Structures are given as structure tokens and as C-alpha cells.
Amino acid sequence: MTLRTKNVGWSRGGHLVLDGVSLDPAAGETIGLLGPNGSGKSSLLRLLSGIAEPDTGRVLLDDTDIRTLRRRQIARRVAMVDQHSDTEVDITAGDIVRLGRIPHRGVFSGDETADAVAVERALEHTGMTSKAHRPWHTLSGGERQRAQIARALAQEPDELLLDEPTNHLDIRHQLDILSLVAELPLTSYIALHDLNLAAMFCDRVVVLEAGRIVAAGRPADVITEALVEQVYRVRAGVTIDPVTGHPTVTYRPVRSTPVSTY
């Protein structure tokens, strides 16, 4: 059992954002959430995290409706990294990571040794150990992203939710972070725009369009030329890497207006 949804629907401002979405991953799977802007990826992560509640259907943590759980109970199991995470407070990268230990602290105190070990491990995993004492405002966008991911790892969750975690990261750190997530013994949901990264690191992908699931399964079965054209409105070539078995997408340029010739 793990974090899953059963036929969830959600509307905002009278607009249907998610419509009948059901997800049932195996424990420990890395699930890629794909789809164009406005397809419902971030909204689905908000429901999975318990930040928002569905209008219809249920979000289940094991067999328990997440709406019946307290925030601390959820936070001990589920960690989320939002794509817009930021702070105006003058604190260090290490302080951000230590925030991940709050759900594990009691009313009067926590286990300081366990906290220190979890924070140190999270900083090491994300390559942020040497930057732990750096003030937040001096970090680059990629360093801030890695600090927020370290904060989520310090939480020691069973379920990890990542909304566009490769934003602001260079290619090396994109690969490092997604390799780390894929190897963790957690169930992970990752909203991604890059289909090639999803193919490389996700056990399964779920493709959303206008709030509905239009395809789901192994990347090699789901990421096809027909699907890319249908969902993303672009033409692409899709080949299967003979070594890894992963699909590779190459996009074909599209001209919206004819080019004059002289």
C-alpha cells in the first residue's frame, strides 16, 4: 500500500481542474506525471500532499483517507517540493534543510542525534554539504532547488512529491537529482516537462490532458510519436535506445507562418 487516488475530481473558480483521476502505484515506484501546462500535474500533487482536498473521490495513504489525518501525521509520511519554494527570511541553506525535521519533533523536544544524521545525509545526497552555511539569498536558483529537495529528504518520508524538480538545474544536476530519487526506497511522484528525463528515470508515466488521464504505463509503451502530437501538439520522432530500452524523443521544428523566399 502507498499513496494513491481513487477517481478524484477537483474544481477551482468554477473550472474543472481534475476529472476522475485514479492512481495506484506499487510501493517504491517512481511515477512521472506528464502533460502540457494546465493539464493538472501540479493540482494533482497538491491533492496527494493533502494541501487541498478533492471535491469528489478520495486520496488514500495506505487505506486511510488523507482527510482524516492530521497535518503532522501526513508530514511524517509525505514530503513535497513545490516548484516555487522560496523564502524572504535571512536563513542559511542548512536551516532550510533542518525544517524537514519539524514533523519528527515532539511538543518539548526531538531526537537531536537523529535530526543531525538525517540533515547531514540529505545535504550529502544533494551535493549541498559545502553550501550548508551559505545565506539563502546568495544561492543560485539550482542551489536553492537542491536545498529544498534536501529538506524533503531530511523529512525521511515514505512518499515524495516533486513539482518540476529539474527547474533551474544544469544537465549534470538534473541527472544527479533524478538518479537519486529513482534509487530511493520511496514512492515518488514527479511532475516533469522533459519527456526524455521521464523515460530515463520513471518506472511508469501518467499523461494528463485537461485534467484527465489519457495514457499510463511504462515509458516505452506510452511515449509515442502519436501521443506527443496528440497531447503536446508537436511532431516528434521517438526511437528506442537498444541498450537501455528507453524511448528517446527528438522534436521536429514547426513553422506557424510560411517563410518568404527571394
PDB file of C-alpha atoms in Angstrom:
ATOM      1  CA  MET A   1       0.000   0.000   0.000  1.00  0.00           C
ATOM      2  CA  THR A   2       1.118   3.526  -0.643  1.00  0.00           C
ATOM      3  CA  LEU A   3      -0.193   6.987  -1.616  1.00  0.00           C
ATOM      4  CA  ARG A   4      -2.915   6.705  -4.257  1.00  0.00           C
ATOM      5  CA  THR A   5      -6.051   8.311  -5.599  1.00  0.00           C
ATOM      6  CA  LYS A   6      -9.471   6.917  -6.410  1.00  0.00           C
ATOM      7  CA  ASN A   7     -11.465   8.818  -9.030  1.00  0.00           C
ATOM      8  CA  VAL A   8     -10.573  12.283  -7.707  1.00  0.00           C
ATOM      9  CA  GLY A   9     -12.137  15.398  -9.163  1.00  0.00           C
ATOM     10  CA  TRP A  10     -11.345  18.996  -8.273  1.00  0.00           C
ATOM     11  CA  SER A  11     -12.605  22.360  -9.443  1.00  0.00           C
ATOM     12  CA  ARG A  12     -11.234  25.856  -8.849  1.00  0.00           C
ATOM     13  CA  GLY A  13     -13.185  29.007  -9.584  1.00  0.00           C
ATOM     14  CA  GLY A  14     -15.850  27.001 -11.351  1.00  0.00           C
ATOM     15  CA  HIS A  15     -13.261  25.416 -13.675  1.00  0.00           C
ATOM     16  CA  LEU A  16     -12.796  21.633 -13.623  1.00  0.00           C
ATOM     17  CA  VAL A  17      -9.086  21.040 -12.978  1.00  0.00           C
ATOM     18  CA  LEU A  18      -9.020  17.269 -12.396  1.00  0.00           C
ATOM     19  CA  ASP A  19     -11.633  14.830 -13.599  1.00  0.00           C
ATOM     20  CA  GLY A  20     -11.812  11.221 -12.414  1.00  0.00           C
ATOM     21  CA  VAL A  21      -8.096  10.661 -11.798  1.00  0.00           C
ATOM     22  CA  SER A  22      -7.122   7.290 -10.296  1.00  0.00           C
ATOM     23  CA  LEU A  23      -3.540   6.331  -9.456  1.00  0.00           C
ATOM     24  CA  ASP A  24      -2.453   3.087  -7.826  1.00  0.00           C
ATOM     25  CA  PRO A  25       1.351   2.720  -7.841  1.00  0.00           C
ATOM     26  CA  ALA A  26       3.283  -0.140  -6.331  1.00  0.00           C
ATOM     27  CA  ALA A  27       5.255   0.825  -3.246  1.00  0.00           C
ATOM     28  CA  GLY A  28       8.657   2.194  -4.227  1.00  0.00           C
ATOM     29  CA  GLU A  29       7.735   3.118  -7.802  1.00  0.00           C
ATOM     30  CA  THR A  30       8.800   6.373  -9.427  1.00  0.00           C
ATOM     31  CA  ILE A  31       5.788   7.797 -11.240  1.00  0.00           C
ATOM     32  CA  GLY A  32       6.238  10.580 -13.799  1.00  0.00           C
ATOM     33  CA  LEU A  33       3.351  13.000 -14.233  1.00  0.00           C
ATOM     34  CA  LEU A  34       3.433  14.360 -17.773  1.00  0.00           C
ATOM     35  CA  GLY A  35       1.348  16.813 -19.752  1.00  0.00           C
ATOM     36  CA  PRO A  36       1.382  20.383 -21.030  1.00  0.00           C
ATOM     37  CA  ASN A  37       0.906  23.450 -18.835  1.00  0.00           C
ATOM     38  CA  GLY A  38      -2.588  23.475 -17.363  1.00  0.00           C
ATOM     39  CA  SER A  39      -3.070  19.725 -17.680  1.00  0.00           C
ATOM     40  CA  GLY A  40      -3.419  19.246 -13.889  1.00  0.00           C
ATOM     41  CA  LYS A  41       0.002  17.954 -12.796  1.00  0.00           C
ATOM     42  CA  SER A  42       0.615  20.495 -10.021  1.00  0.00           C
ATOM     43  CA  SER A  43      -3.004  20.315  -8.888  1.00  0.00           C
ATOM     44  CA  LEU A  44      -2.763  16.548  -8.569  1.00  0.00           C
ATOM     45  CA  LEU A  45       0.359  16.900  -6.410  1.00  0.00           C
ATOM     46  CA  ARG A  46      -1.496  19.331  -4.148  1.00  0.00           C
ATOM     47  CA  LEU A  47      -4.220  16.747  -3.584  1.00  0.00           C
ATOM     48  CA  LEU A  48      -1.691  13.975  -2.972  1.00  0.00           C
ATOM     49  CA  SER A  49       0.073  16.132  -0.367  1.00  0.00           C
ATOM     50  CA  GLY A  50      -3.141  16.911   1.491  1.00  0.00           C
ATOM     51  CA  ILE A  51      -2.702  20.658   0.921  1.00  0.00           C
ATOM     52  CA  ALA A  52      -6.018  20.659  -0.953  1.00  0.00           C
ATOM     53  CA  GLU A  53      -9.000  18.328  -0.774  1.00  0.00           C
ATOM     54  CA  PRO A  54     -10.767  16.795  -3.772  1.00  0.00           C
ATOM     55  CA  ASP A  55     -14.404  17.630  -4.477  1.00  0.00           C
ATOM     56  CA  THR A  56     -15.056  14.016  -5.439  1.00  0.00           C
ATOM     57  CA  GLY A  57     -13.164  10.780  -4.925  1.00  0.00           C
ATOM     58  CA  ARG A  58     -10.510  10.066  -2.325  1.00  0.00           C
ATOM     59  CA  VAL A  59      -6.773  10.354  -1.711  1.00  0.00           C
ATOM     60  CA  LEU A  60      -5.592   7.366   0.317  1.00  0.00           C
ATOM     61  CA  LEU A  61      -2.416   6.955   2.352  1.00  0.00           C
ATOM     62  CA  ASP A  62      -2.326   3.183   2.622  1.00  0.00           C
ATOM     63  CA  ASP A  63      -6.050   2.556   3.214  1.00  0.00           C
ATOM     64  CA  THR A  64      -6.737   5.761   5.147  1.00  0.00           C
ATOM     65  CA  ASP A  65      -8.466   8.783   3.619  1.00  0.00           C
ATOM     66  CA  ILE A  66      -5.893  11.551   3.899  1.00  0.00           C
ATOM     67  CA  ARG A  67      -8.618  13.997   5.002  1.00  0.00           C
ATOM     68  CA  THR A  68      -8.928  12.134   8.310  1.00  0.00           C
ATOM     69  CA  LEU A  69      -5.239  12.557   9.169  1.00  0.00           C
ATOM     70  CA  ARG A  70      -3.592  15.458  10.972  1.00  0.00           C
ATOM     71  CA  ARG A  71      -1.003  17.552   9.148  1.00  0.00           C
ATOM     72  CA  ARG A  72       1.815  16.185  11.335  1.00  0.00           C
ATOM     73  CA  GLN A  73       0.778  12.603  10.553  1.00  0.00           C
ATOM     74  CA  ILE A  74       0.856  13.360   6.827  1.00  0.00           C
ATOM     75  CA  ALA A  75       4.152  15.250   7.068  1.00  0.00           C
ATOM     76  CA  ARG A  76       5.849  12.269   8.681  1.00  0.00           C
ATOM     77  CA  ARG A  77       4.979  10.189   5.638  1.00  0.00           C
ATOM     78  CA  VAL A  78       4.713  12.602   2.705  1.00  0.00           C
ATOM     79  CA  ALA A  79       7.226  15.271   1.625  1.00  0.00           C
ATOM     80  CA  MET A  80       6.628  17.753  -1.188  1.00  0.00           C
ATOM     81  CA  VAL A  81       8.907  20.099  -3.096  1.00  0.00           C
ATOM     82  CA  ASP A  82       6.979  22.832  -4.861  1.00  0.00           C
ATOM     83  CA  GLN A  83       8.440  24.452  -7.960  1.00  0.00           C
ATOM     84  CA  HIS A  84       8.008  27.911  -6.425  1.00  0.00           C
ATOM     85  CA  SER A  85       9.501  27.213  -2.975  1.00  0.00           C
ATOM     86  CA  ASP A  86      11.234  30.330  -1.645  1.00  0.00           C
ATOM     87  CA  THR A  87      11.657  32.449   1.466  1.00  0.00           C
ATOM     88  CA  GLU A  88      12.352  36.075   2.330  1.00  0.00           C
ATOM     89  CA  VAL A  89      13.785  35.173   5.754  1.00  0.00           C
ATOM     90  CA  ASP A  90      17.547  35.581   6.116  1.00  0.00           C
ATOM     91  CA  ILE A  91      18.486  31.972   6.879  1.00  0.00           C
ATOM     92  CA  THR A  92      21.072  29.513   5.573  1.00  0.00           C
ATOM     93  CA  ALA A  93      20.706  26.540   3.267  1.00  0.00           C
ATOM     94  CA  GLY A  94      21.279  24.273   6.272  1.00  0.00           C
ATOM     95  CA  ASP A  95      18.438  25.977   8.144  1.00  0.00           C
ATOM     96  CA  ILE A  96      16.127  25.197   5.224  1.00  0.00           C
ATOM     97  CA  VAL A  97      17.118  21.536   5.312  1.00  0.00           C
ATOM     98  CA  ARG A  98      16.602  21.341   9.087  1.00  0.00           C
ATOM     99  CA  LEU A  99      12.979  22.429   8.575  1.00  0.00           C
ATOM    100  CA  GLY A 100      12.400  18.924   7.284  1.00  0.00           C
ATOM    101  CA  ARG A 101      12.806  17.592  10.817  1.00  0.00           C
ATOM    102  CA  ILE A 102       9.881  19.570  12.283  1.00  0.00           C
ATOM    103  CA  PRO A 103       7.308  16.755  11.847  1.00  0.00           C
ATOM    104  CA  HIS A 104       9.519  14.450  13.924  1.00  0.00           C
ATOM    105  CA  ARG A 105       9.805  16.769  16.911  1.00  0.00           C
ATOM    106  CA  GLY A 106       7.619  16.326  19.959  1.00  0.00           C
ATOM    107  CA  VAL A 107       5.950  19.038  21.972  1.00  0.00           C
ATOM    108  CA  PHE A 108       9.062  19.734  24.043  1.00  0.00           C
ATOM    109  CA  SER A 109      11.943  18.282  22.053  1.00  0.00           C
ATOM    110  CA  GLY A 110      13.086  15.873  19.389  1.00  0.00           C
ATOM    111  CA  ASP A 111      15.894  13.408  18.873  1.00  0.00           C
ATOM    112  CA  GLU A 112      18.787  15.783  18.155  1.00  0.00           C
ATOM    113  CA  THR A 113      21.111  12.985  17.069  1.00  0.00           C
ATOM    114  CA  ALA A 114      18.581  11.584  14.599  1.00  0.00           C
ATOM    115  CA  ASP A 115      17.900  15.095  13.312  1.00  0.00           C
ATOM    116  CA  ALA A 116      21.593  15.795  12.750  1.00  0.00           C
ATOM    117  CA  VAL A 117      22.146  12.486  10.941  1.00  0.00           C
ATOM    118  CA  ALA A 118      19.121  12.998   8.688  1.00  0.00           C
ATOM    119  CA  VAL A 119      20.160  16.544   7.779  1.00  0.00           C
ATOM    120  CA  GLU A 120      23.770  15.546   7.111  1.00  0.00           C
ATOM    121  CA  ARG A 121      22.662  12.651   4.901  1.00  0.00           C
ATOM    122  CA  ALA A 122      20.232  14.852   2.952  1.00  0.00           C
ATOM    123  CA  LEU A 123      22.877  17.517   2.332  1.00  0.00           C
ATOM    124  CA  GLU A 124      25.335  14.887   1.140  1.00  0.00           C
ATOM    125  CA  HIS A 125      22.834  13.222  -1.201  1.00  0.00           C
ATOM    126  CA  THR A 126      22.039  16.533  -2.902  1.00  0.00           C
ATOM    127  CA  GLY A 127      25.617  17.813  -3.072  1.00  0.00           C
ATOM    128  CA  MET A 128      24.876  20.688  -0.700  1.00  0.00           C
ATOM    129  CA  THR A 129      27.181  19.882   2.235  1.00  0.00           C
ATOM    130  CA  SER A 130      29.699  22.590   1.347  1.00  0.00           C
ATOM    131  CA  LYS A 131      26.928  25.159   0.979  1.00  0.00           C
ATOM    132  CA  ALA A 132      25.057  24.449   4.219  1.00  0.00           C
ATOM    133  CA  HIS A 133      26.312  27.674   5.852  1.00  0.00           C
ATOM    134  CA  ARG A 134      25.603  29.874   2.835  1.00  0.00           C
ATOM    135  CA  PRO A 135      22.842  32.508   3.281  1.00  0.00           C
ATOM    136  CA  TRP A 136      19.751  31.660   1.241  1.00  0.00           C
ATOM    137  CA  HIS A 137      19.846  34.883  -0.795  1.00  0.00           C
ATOM    138  CA  THR A 138      23.377  34.078  -2.038  1.00  0.00           C
ATOM    139  CA  LEU A 139      22.401  30.717  -3.548  1.00  0.00           C
ATOM    140  CA  SER A 140      21.744  30.244  -7.246  1.00  0.00           C
ATOM    141  CA  GLY A 141      18.375  29.005  -8.449  1.00  0.00           C
ATOM    142  CA  GLY A 142      19.757  25.490  -8.851  1.00  0.00           C
ATOM    143  CA  GLU A 143      21.292  25.516  -5.370  1.00  0.00           C
ATOM    144  CA  ARG A 144      18.001  26.647  -3.867  1.00  0.00           C
ATOM    145  CA  GLN A 145      16.226  23.825  -5.665  1.00  0.00           C
ATOM    146  CA  ARG A 146      18.694  21.277  -4.310  1.00  0.00           C
ATOM    147  CA  ALA A 147      18.349  22.698  -0.783  1.00  0.00           C
ATOM    148  CA  GLN A 148      14.574  22.281  -0.965  1.00  0.00           C
ATOM    149  CA  ILE A 149      14.978  18.700  -2.161  1.00  0.00           C
ATOM    150  CA  ALA A 150      17.413  18.100   0.713  1.00  0.00           C
ATOM    151  CA  ARG A 151      14.792  19.491   3.102  1.00  0.00           C
ATOM    152  CA  ALA A 152      12.299  16.946   1.779  1.00  0.00           C
ATOM    153  CA  LEU A 153      14.811  14.099   2.142  1.00  0.00           C
ATOM    154  CA  ALA A 154      15.629  15.170   5.719  1.00  0.00           C
ATOM    155  CA  GLN A 155      11.946  14.640   6.433  1.00  0.00           C
ATOM    156  CA  GLU A 156      12.620  10.915   5.854  1.00  0.00           C
ATOM    157  CA  PRO A 157       9.291  10.354   4.111  1.00  0.00           C
ATOM    158  CA  ASP A 158       7.797   7.210   2.621  1.00  0.00           C
ATOM    159  CA  GLU A 159       6.250   9.210  -0.229  1.00  0.00           C
ATOM    160  CA  LEU A 160       7.981  12.007  -2.164  1.00  0.00           C
ATOM    161  CA  LEU A 161       6.195  14.580  -4.343  1.00  0.00           C
ATOM    162  CA  LEU A 162       8.282  16.729  -6.690  1.00  0.00           C
ATOM    163  CA  ASP A 163       6.868  19.500  -8.881  1.00  0.00           C
ATOM    164  CA  GLU A 164       9.289  20.209 -11.736  1.00  0.00           C
ATOM    165  CA  PRO A 165      12.373  19.384  -9.612  1.00  0.00           C
ATOM    166  CA  THR A 166      14.796  19.933 -12.503  1.00  0.00           C
ATOM    167  CA  ASN A 167      13.853  23.597 -12.970  1.00  0.00           C
ATOM    168  CA  HIS A 168      16.956  25.810 -12.669  1.00  0.00           C
ATOM    169  CA  LEU A 169      19.299  22.809 -12.654  1.00  0.00           C
ATOM    170  CA  ASP A 170      22.063  22.250 -15.191  1.00  0.00           C
ATOM    171  CA  ILE A 171      22.205  18.918 -17.017  1.00  0.00           C
ATOM    172  CA  ARG A 172      24.589  17.302 -14.551  1.00  0.00           C
ATOM    173  CA  HIS A 173      22.448  18.145 -11.540  1.00  0.00           C
ATOM    174  CA  GLN A 174      19.244  17.162 -13.344  1.00  0.00           C
ATOM    175  CA  LEU A 175      20.711  13.706 -13.834  1.00  0.00           C
ATOM    176  CA  ASP A 176      22.128  13.565 -10.290  1.00  0.00           C
ATOM    177  CA  ILE A 177      18.854  14.525  -8.602  1.00  0.00           C
ATOM    178  CA  LEU A 178      16.629  12.234 -10.683  1.00  0.00           C
ATOM    179  CA  SER A 179      19.092   9.350 -10.277  1.00  0.00           C
ATOM    180  CA  LEU A 180      18.946   9.884  -6.522  1.00  0.00           C
ATOM    181  CA  VAL A 181      15.146   9.989  -6.442  1.00  0.00           C
ATOM    182  CA  ALA A 182      14.804   6.895  -8.632  1.00  0.00           C
ATOM    183  CA  GLU A 183      17.127   4.923  -6.335  1.00  0.00           C
ATOM    184  CA  LEU A 184      15.430   5.917  -3.074  1.00  0.00           C
ATOM    185  CA  PRO A 185      13.202   3.236  -1.478  1.00  0.00           C
ATOM    186  CA  LEU A 186      10.235   5.603  -1.690  1.00  0.00           C
ATOM    187  CA  THR A 187       7.138   6.005  -3.794  1.00  0.00           C
ATOM    188  CA  SER A 188       7.785   9.165  -5.795  1.00  0.00           C
ATOM    189  CA  TYR A 189       5.509  11.272  -7.966  1.00  0.00           C
ATOM    190  CA  ILE A 190       7.441  13.665 -10.209  1.00  0.00           C
ATOM    191  CA  ALA A 191       5.827  16.286 -12.431  1.00  0.00           C
ATOM    192  CA  LEU A 192       8.070  16.746 -15.449  1.00  0.00           C
ATOM    193  CA  HIS A 193       8.068  18.552 -18.776  1.00  0.00           C
ATOM    194  CA  ASP A 194      11.106  16.758 -20.183  1.00  0.00           C
ATOM    195  CA  LEU A 195       9.900  13.504 -21.749  1.00  0.00           C
ATOM    196  CA  ASN A 196      13.428  12.150 -22.141  1.00  0.00           C
ATOM    197  CA  LEU A 197      14.155  12.554 -18.419  1.00  0.00           C
ATOM    198  CA  ALA A 198      10.842  10.881 -17.608  1.00  0.00           C
ATOM    199  CA  ALA A 199      11.742   7.979 -19.891  1.00  0.00           C
ATOM    200  CA  MET A 200      15.144   7.584 -18.243  1.00  0.00           C
ATOM    201  CA  PHE A 201      14.140   7.669 -14.595  1.00  0.00           C
ATOM    202  CA  CYS A 202      10.450   6.796 -14.173  1.00  0.00           C
ATOM    203  CA  ASP A 203       9.114   3.273 -13.725  1.00  0.00           C
ATOM    204  CA  ARG A 204       5.763   4.426 -15.073  1.00  0.00           C
ATOM    205  CA  VAL A 205       4.391   7.628 -16.538  1.00  0.00           C
ATOM    206  CA  VAL A 206       0.902   9.110 -16.343  1.00  0.00           C
ATOM    207  CA  VAL A 207      -0.053  11.575 -19.071  1.00  0.00           C
ATOM    208  CA  LEU A 208      -2.646  14.227 -18.243  1.00  0.00           C
ATOM    209  CA  GLU A 209      -4.597  16.365 -20.667  1.00  0.00           C
ATOM    210  CA  ALA A 210      -7.245  18.852 -19.490  1.00  0.00           C
ATOM    211  CA  GLY A 211      -7.361  17.162 -16.084  1.00  0.00           C
ATOM    212  CA  ARG A 212      -7.880  13.630 -17.345  1.00  0.00           C
ATOM    213  CA  ILE A 213      -5.528  10.685 -17.707  1.00  0.00           C
ATOM    214  CA  VAL A 214      -5.097   9.952 -21.403  1.00  0.00           C
ATOM    215  CA  ALA A 215      -2.308   7.362 -21.105  1.00  0.00           C
ATOM    216  CA  ALA A 216      -0.445   5.485 -18.389  1.00  0.00           C
ATOM    217  CA  GLY A 217       2.144   2.732 -18.284  1.00  0.00           C
ATOM    218  CA  ARG A 218       5.806   2.040 -18.961  1.00  0.00           C
ATOM    219  CA  PRO A 219       7.565   4.934 -20.725  1.00  0.00           C
ATOM    220  CA  ALA A 220       8.399   2.757 -23.727  1.00  0.00           C
ATOM    221  CA  ASP A 221       4.717   1.904 -24.155  1.00  0.00           C
ATOM    222  CA  VAL A 222       3.310   5.392 -23.508  1.00  0.00           C
ATOM    223  CA  ILE A 223       5.742   7.893 -25.040  1.00  0.00           C
ATOM    224  CA  THR A 224       4.991   7.512 -28.733  1.00  0.00           C
ATOM    225  CA  GLU A 225       5.003   9.862 -31.708  1.00  0.00           C
ATOM    226  CA  ALA A 226       1.211   9.755 -31.829  1.00  0.00           C
ATOM    227  CA  LEU A 227       0.855  10.658 -28.153  1.00  0.00           C
ATOM    228  CA  VAL A 228       3.346  13.535 -28.348  1.00  0.00           C
ATOM    229  CA  GLU A 229       1.437  15.016 -31.279  1.00  0.00           C
ATOM    230  CA  GLN A 230      -1.962  14.467 -29.644  1.00  0.00           C
ATOM    231  CA  VAL A 231      -1.108  15.894 -26.217  1.00  0.00           C
ATOM    232  CA  TYR A 232       1.651  18.421 -26.905  1.00  0.00           C
ATOM    233  CA  ARG A 233       0.591  19.456 -30.430  1.00  0.00           C
ATOM    234  CA  VAL A 234       4.093  18.991 -31.817  1.00  0.00           C
ATOM    235  CA  ARG A 235       5.614  16.468 -34.174  1.00  0.00           C
ATOM    236  CA  ALA A 236       8.407  14.299 -32.883  1.00  0.00           C
ATOM    237  CA  GLY A 237      10.422  11.229 -33.664  1.00  0.00           C
ATOM    238  CA  VAL A 238      10.565   8.528 -30.982  1.00  0.00           C
ATOM    239  CA  THR A 239      13.206   5.802 -31.047  1.00  0.00           C
ATOM    240  CA  ILE A 240      14.010   3.074 -28.530  1.00  0.00           C
ATOM    241  CA  ASP A 241      17.561   3.021 -27.202  1.00  0.00           C
ATOM    242  CA  PRO A 242      18.863  -0.507 -27.927  1.00  0.00           C
ATOM    243  CA  VAL A 243      20.944  -0.541 -24.732  1.00  0.00           C
ATOM    244  CA  THR A 244      18.556   0.897 -22.124  1.00  0.00           C
ATOM    245  CA  GLY A 245      15.219   0.196 -23.794  1.00  0.00           C
ATOM    246  CA  HIS A 246      14.148   3.773 -23.025  1.00  0.00           C
ATOM    247  CA  PRO A 247      12.381   5.876 -25.646  1.00  0.00           C
ATOM    248  CA  THR A 248      14.213   8.952 -26.902  1.00  0.00           C
ATOM    249  CA  VAL A 249      12.231  11.901 -28.235  1.00  0.00           C
ATOM    250  CA  THR A 250      13.552  14.286 -30.874  1.00  0.00           C
ATOM    251  CA  TYR A 251      11.359  17.220 -31.844  1.00  0.00           C
ATOM    252  CA  ARG A 252      10.790  18.484 -35.341  1.00  0.00           C
ATOM    253  CA  PRO A 253      10.638  22.259 -35.876  1.00  0.00           C
ATOM    254  CA  VAL A 254       7.228  23.646 -36.725  1.00  0.00           C
ATOM    255  CA  ARG A 255       6.767  26.898 -38.647  1.00  0.00           C
ATOM    256  CA  SER A 256       3.497  28.642 -37.849  1.00  0.00           C
ATOM    257  CA  THR A 257       3.832  31.024 -40.813  1.00  0.00           C
ATOM    258  CA  PRO A 258       5.376  30.477 -44.242  1.00  0.00           C
ATOM    259  CA  VAL A 259       8.880  31.786 -44.807  1.00  0.00           C
ATOM    260  CA  SER A 260       9.303  34.166 -47.713  1.00  0.00           C
ATOM    261  CA  THR A 261      11.818  33.259 -50.388  1.00  0.00           C
ATOM    262  CA  TYR A 262      13.762  35.666 -52.500  1.00  0.00           C
TER     263      TYR A 262
END
